[in-house]
Amino acid sequence: MAGSEPVTSPDQHKPGHRKAGRIGAVLTAFALLAMLCGNHEGRVENLWLIGLAALLLLIVIGDAVLRRNGLRS
């Protein structure tokens, strides 16, 4: 059985859908920003929500720039 199938590692498998990942990250960032209209009183929660949303958007933008410049496949 092992002779008929090639042995591959998980990083050699075909990656998932890039566009779906980008859309999911942007929608998640908007959902995090929508949570700012909550019933919490402290500012720490707001800082975490804004920071995580900004981090997600920076990752999506950075990935798009690297792919457009050919620095990432």
mmCIF file of N, CA and C in Angstrom:
data_model
loop_
_atom_site.group_PDB
_atom_site.id
_atom_site.type_symbol
_atom_site.label_atom_id
_atom_site.label_comp_id
_atom_site.label_asym_id
_atom_site.label_seq_id
_atom_site.Cartn_x
_atom_site.Cartn_y
_atom_site.Cartn_z
ATOM 1 N N MET A 1 0.819 -1.194 0.000
ATOM 2 C CA MET A 1 0.000 0.000 0.000
ATOM 3 C C MET A 1 0.863 1.258 0.000
ATOM 4 N N ALA A 2 1.932 1.276 0.767
ATOM 5 C CA ALA A 2 2.771 2.469 0.846
ATOM 6 C C ALA A 2 3.554 2.686 -0.434
ATOM 7 N N GLY A 3 3.785 1.642 -1.201
ATOM 8 C CA GLY A 3 4.539 1.789 -2.435
ATOM 9 C C GLY A 3 3.762 2.484 -3.533
ATOM 10 N N SER A 4 2.430 2.446 -3.483
ATOM 11 C CA SER A 4 1.634 3.030 -4.555
ATOM 12 C C SER A 4 1.291 4.497 -4.310
ATOM 13 N N GLU A 5 1.376 4.952 -3.081
ATOM 14 C CA GLU A 5 1.040 6.337 -2.778
ATOM 15 C C GLU A 5 2.291 7.089 -2.334
ATOM 16 N N PRO A 6 2.512 8.303 -2.887
ATOM 17 C CA PRO A 6 3.697 9.062 -2.465
ATOM 18 C C PRO A 6 3.532 9.579 -1.037
ATOM 19 N N VAL A 7 4.616 9.638 -0.335
ATOM 20 C CA VAL A 7 4.611 10.148 1.030
ATOM 21 C C VAL A 7 4.877 11.654 0.964
ATOM 22 N N THR A 8 3.930 12.435 1.479
ATOM 23 C CA THR A 8 4.072 13.891 1.446
ATOM 24 C C THR A 8 3.859 14.445 2.846
ATOM 25 N N SER A 9 4.411 15.617 3.064
ATOM 26 C CA SER A 9 4.204 16.304 4.336
ATOM 27 C C SER A 9 3.051 17.297 4.169
ATOM 28 N N PRO A 10 2.473 17.768 5.272
ATOM 29 C CA PRO A 10 1.336 18.688 5.171
ATOM 30 C C PRO A 10 1.655 19.982 4.425
ATOM 31 N N ASP A 11 2.906 20.454 4.469
ATOM 32 C CA ASP A 11 3.224 21.698 3.779
ATOM 33 C C ASP A 11 3.353 21.512 2.278
ATOM 34 N N GLN A 12 3.331 20.294 1.777
ATOM 35 C CA GLN A 12 3.397 20.049 0.342
ATOM 36 C C GLN A 12 2.013 19.963 -0.285
ATOM 37 N N HIS A 13 0.966 19.931 0.517
ATOM 38 C CA HIS A 13 -0.385 19.838 -0.010
ATOM 39 C C HIS A 13 -0.794 21.175 -0.605
ATOM 40 N N LYS A 14 -1.764 21.119 -1.512
ATOM 41 C CA LYS A 14 -2.240 22.340 -2.143
ATOM 42 C C LYS A 14 -2.916 23.233 -1.107
ATOM 43 N N PRO A 15 -2.572 24.517 -1.075
ATOM 44 C CA PRO A 15 -3.202 25.412 -0.090
ATOM 45 C C PRO A 15 -4.673 25.637 -0.409
ATOM 46 N N GLY A 16 -5.398 26.149 0.556
ATOM 47 C CA GLY A 16 -6.824 26.412 0.386
ATOM 48 C C GLY A 16 -7.077 27.606 -0.519
ATOM 49 N N HIS A 17 -8.299 28.039 -0.542
ATOM 50 C CA HIS A 17 -8.685 29.150 -1.402
ATOM 51 C C HIS A 17 -8.213 30.469 -0.792
ATOM 52 N N ARG A 18 -7.351 31.177 -1.532
ATOM 53 C CA ARG A 18 -6.808 32.445 -1.030
ATOM 54 C C ARG A 18 -7.884 33.507 -0.906
ATOM 55 N N LYS A 19 -8.742 33.588 -1.918
ATOM 56 C CA LYS A 19 -9.761 34.632 -1.916
ATOM 57 C C LYS A 19 -10.735 34.439 -0.751
ATOM 58 N N ALA A 20 -11.099 33.201 -0.475
ATOM 59 C CA ALA A 20 -12.007 32.930 0.649
ATOM 60 C C ALA A 20 -11.339 33.297 1.972
ATOM 61 N N GLY A 21 -10.046 33.054 2.084
ATOM 62 C CA GLY A 21 -9.323 33.427 3.300
ATOM 63 C C GLY A 21 -9.276 34.922 3.497
ATOM 64 N N ARG A 22 -9.057 35.644 2.406
ATOM 65 C CA ARG A 22 -9.033 37.110 2.501
ATOM 66 C C ARG A 22 -10.394 37.660 2.893
ATOM 67 N N ILE A 23 -11.437 37.141 2.250
ATOM 68 C CA ILE A 23 -12.791 37.603 2.561
ATOM 69 C C ILE A 23 -13.135 37.286 4.011
ATOM 70 N N GLY A 24 -12.760 36.099 4.470
ATOM 71 C CA GLY A 24 -13.015 35.718 5.858
ATOM 72 C C GLY A 24 -12.292 36.611 6.844
ATOM 73 N N ALA A 25 -11.050 36.972 6.527
ATOM 74 C CA ALA A 25 -10.290 37.844 7.426
ATOM 75 C C ALA A 25 -10.898 39.242 7.482
ATOM 76 N N VAL A 26 -11.324 39.764 6.350
ATOM 77 C CA VAL A 26 -11.925 41.105 6.324
ATOM 78 C C VAL A 26 -13.265 41.099 7.059
ATOM 79 N N LEU A 27 -14.071 40.054 6.854
ATOM 80 C CA LEU A 27 -15.355 39.978 7.555
ATOM 81 C C LEU A 27 -15.152 39.830 9.062
ATOM 82 N N THR A 28 -14.140 39.083 9.455
ATOM 83 C CA THR A 28 -13.843 38.941 10.877
ATOM 84 C C THR A 28 -13.399 40.276 11.473
ATOM 85 N N ALA A 29 -12.596 41.038 10.723
ATOM 86 C CA ALA A 29 -12.170 42.353 11.207
ATOM 87 C C ALA A 29 -13.373 43.281 11.384
ATOM 88 N N PHE A 30 -14.309 43.240 10.428
ATOM 89 C CA PHE A 30 -15.504 44.070 10.575
ATOM 90 C C PHE A 30 -16.373 43.608 11.737
ATOM 91 N N ALA A 31 -16.438 42.301 11.971
ATOM 92 C CA ALA A 31 -17.199 41.787 13.114
ATOM 93 C C ALA A 31 -16.562 42.249 14.426
ATOM 94 N N LEU A 32 -15.229 42.259 14.488
ATOM 95 C CA LEU A 32 -14.554 42.745 15.687
ATOM 96 C C LEU A 32 -14.843 44.227 15.916
ATOM 97 N N LEU A 33 -14.843 44.998 14.839
ATOM 98 C CA LEU A 33 -15.137 46.429 14.986
ATOM 99 C C LEU A 33 -16.602 46.664 15.355
ATOM 100 N N ALA A 34 -17.496 45.776 14.910
ATOM 101 C CA ALA A 34 -18.907 45.910 15.270
ATOM 102 C C ALA A 34 -19.117 45.648 16.756
ATOM 103 N N MET A 35 -18.218 44.894 17.367
ATOM 104 C CA MET A 35 -18.328 44.606 18.799
ATOM 105 C C MET A 35 -18.003 45.818 19.665
ATOM 106 N N LEU A 36 -17.535 46.894 19.062
ATOM 107 C CA LEU A 36 -17.272 48.108 19.833
ATOM 108 C C LEU A 36 -18.562 48.697 20.396
ATOM 109 N N CYS A 37 -19.683 48.423 19.740
ATOM 110 C CA CYS A 37 -20.989 48.912 20.206
ATOM 111 C C CYS A 37 -21.575 47.912 21.187
ATOM 112 N N GLY A 38 -20.853 47.645 22.251
ATOM 113 C CA GLY A 38 -21.308 46.687 23.245
ATOM 114 C C GLY A 38 -21.674 47.366 24.542
ATOM 115 N N ASN A 39 -21.920 46.558 25.549
ATOM 116 C CA ASN A 39 -22.310 47.100 26.840
ATOM 117 C C ASN A 39 -21.151 47.059 27.834
ATOM 118 N N HIS A 40 -19.925 47.143 27.342
ATOM 119 C CA HIS A 40 -18.773 47.155 28.235
ATOM 120 C C HIS A 40 -18.398 48.600 28.566
ATOM 121 N N GLU A 41 -17.786 48.772 29.719
ATOM 122 C CA GLU A 41 -17.475 50.121 30.185
ATOM 123 C C GLU A 41 -16.005 50.475 30.039
ATOM 124 N N GLY A 42 -15.126 49.492 30.057
ATOM 125 C CA GLY A 42 -13.697 49.770 30.018
ATOM 126 C C GLY A 42 -13.184 50.051 28.616
ATOM 127 N N ARG A 43 -12.007 50.642 28.559
ATOM 128 C CA ARG A 43 -11.380 50.944 27.280
ATOM 129 C C ARG A 43 -10.442 49.831 26.820
ATOM 130 N N VAL A 44 -10.080 48.934 27.722
ATOM 131 C CA VAL A 44 -9.142 47.871 27.375
ATOM 132 C C VAL A 44 -9.746 46.962 26.306
ATOM 133 N N GLU A 45 -11.030 46.662 26.440
ATOM 134 C CA GLU A 45 -11.697 45.824 25.449
ATOM 135 C C GLU A 45 -11.688 46.485 24.074
ATOM 136 N N ASN A 46 -11.934 47.795 24.062
ATOM 137 C CA ASN A 46 -11.918 48.522 22.789
ATOM 138 C C ASN A 46 -10.541 48.472 22.137
ATOM 139 N N LEU A 47 -9.505 48.628 22.940
ATOM 140 C CA LEU A 47 -8.149 48.589 22.392
ATOM 141 C C LEU A 47 -7.829 47.218 21.796
ATOM 142 N N TRP A 48 -8.221 46.148 22.476
ATOM 143 C CA TRP A 48 -7.981 44.808 21.948
ATOM 144 C C TRP A 48 -8.752 44.582 20.645
ATOM 145 N N LEU A 49 -10.008 44.986 20.610
ATOM 146 C CA LEU A 49 -10.812 44.786 19.404
ATOM 147 C C LEU A 49 -10.236 45.556 18.216
ATOM 148 N N ILE A 50 -9.873 46.804 18.435
ATOM 149 C CA ILE A 50 -9.301 47.617 17.362
ATOM 150 C C ILE A 50 -7.940 47.067 16.940
ATOM 151 N N GLY A 51 -7.127 46.671 17.916
ATOM 152 C CA GLY A 51 -5.803 46.136 17.603
ATOM 153 C C GLY A 51 -5.862 44.840 16.797
ATOM 154 N N LEU A 52 -6.735 43.933 17.190
ATOM 155 C CA LEU A 52 -6.849 42.667 16.457
ATOM 156 C C LEU A 52 -7.419 42.875 15.050
ATOM 157 N N ALA A 53 -8.390 43.767 14.919
ATOM 158 C CA ALA A 53 -8.947 44.062 13.599
ATOM 159 C C ALA A 53 -7.879 44.689 12.700
ATOM 160 N N ALA A 54 -7.097 45.606 13.249
ATOM 161 C CA ALA A 54 -6.032 46.240 12.466
ATOM 162 C C ALA A 54 -4.972 45.212 12.069
ATOM 163 N N LEU A 55 -4.637 44.311 12.972
ATOM 164 C CA LEU A 55 -3.653 43.273 12.660
ATOM 165 C C LEU A 55 -4.143 42.380 11.520
ATOM 166 N N LEU A 56 -5.403 41.974 11.558
ATOM 167 C CA LEU A 56 -5.949 41.161 10.469
ATOM 168 C C LEU A 56 -5.893 41.896 9.134
ATOM 169 N N LEU A 57 -6.283 43.164 9.149
ATOM 170 C CA LEU A 57 -6.269 43.927 7.899
ATOM 171 C C LEU A 57 -4.849 44.154 7.393
ATOM 172 N N LEU A 58 -3.888 44.368 8.288
ATOM 173 C CA LEU A 58 -2.490 44.521 7.875
ATOM 174 C C LEU A 58 -1.939 43.233 7.261
ATOM 175 N N ILE A 59 -2.331 42.102 7.799
ATOM 176 C CA ILE A 59 -1.885 40.827 7.243
ATOM 177 C C ILE A 59 -2.446 40.634 5.844
ATOM 178 N N VAL A 60 -3.727 40.951 5.645
ATOM 179 C CA VAL A 60 -4.342 40.800 4.319
ATOM 180 C C VAL A 60 -3.689 41.753 3.323
ATOM 181 N N ILE A 61 -3.470 42.995 3.719
ATOM 182 C CA ILE A 61 -2.853 43.980 2.821
ATOM 183 C C ILE A 61 -1.407 43.598 2.527
ATOM 184 N N GLY A 62 -0.668 43.176 3.532
ATOM 185 C CA GLY A 62 0.720 42.754 3.329
ATOM 186 C C GLY A 62 0.820 41.555 2.399
ATOM 187 N N ASP A 63 -0.081 40.602 2.542
ATOM 188 C CA ASP A 63 -0.089 39.441 1.666
ATOM 189 C C ASP A 63 -0.375 39.844 0.220
ATOM 190 N N ALA A 64 -1.325 40.754 0.027
ATOM 191 C CA ALA A 64 -1.657 41.205 -1.327
ATOM 192 C C ALA A 64 -0.480 41.940 -1.963
ATOM 193 N N VAL A 65 0.201 42.770 -1.199
ATOM 194 C CA VAL A 65 1.350 43.516 -1.731
ATOM 195 C C VAL A 65 2.489 42.565 -2.084
ATOM 196 N N LEU A 66 2.774 41.605 -1.216
ATOM 197 C CA LEU A 66 3.855 40.652 -1.502
ATOM 198 C C LEU A 66 3.542 39.799 -2.727
ATOM 199 N N ARG A 67 2.311 39.387 -2.879
ATOM 200 C CA ARG A 67 1.943 38.579 -4.054
ATOM 201 C C ARG A 67 2.005 39.409 -5.329
ATOM 202 N N ARG A 68 1.592 40.668 -5.263
ATOM 203 C CA ARG A 68 1.619 41.507 -6.455
ATOM 204 C C ARG A 68 3.058 41.784 -6.898
ATOM 205 N N ASN A 69 3.974 41.922 -5.948
ATOM 206 C CA ASN A 69 5.372 42.178 -6.277
ATOM 207 C C ASN A 69 6.149 40.909 -6.596
ATOM 208 N N GLY A 70 5.500 39.753 -6.506
ATOM 209 C CA GLY A 70 6.161 38.507 -6.832
ATOM 210 C C GLY A 70 7.093 37.988 -5.768
ATOM 211 N N LEU A 71 6.980 38.483 -4.554
ATOM 212 C CA LEU A 71 7.855 38.035 -3.479
ATOM 213 C C LEU A 71 7.269 36.850 -2.726
ATOM 214 N N ARG A 72 6.046 36.490 -3.067
ATOM 215 C CA ARG A 72 5.393 35.358 -2.424
ATOM 216 C C ARG A 72 4.582 34.620 -3.471
ATOM 217 N N SER A 73 4.616 33.299 -3.424
ATOM 218 C CA SER A 73 3.903 32.527 -4.455
ATOM 219 C C SER A 73 2.487 32.222 -4.058
#
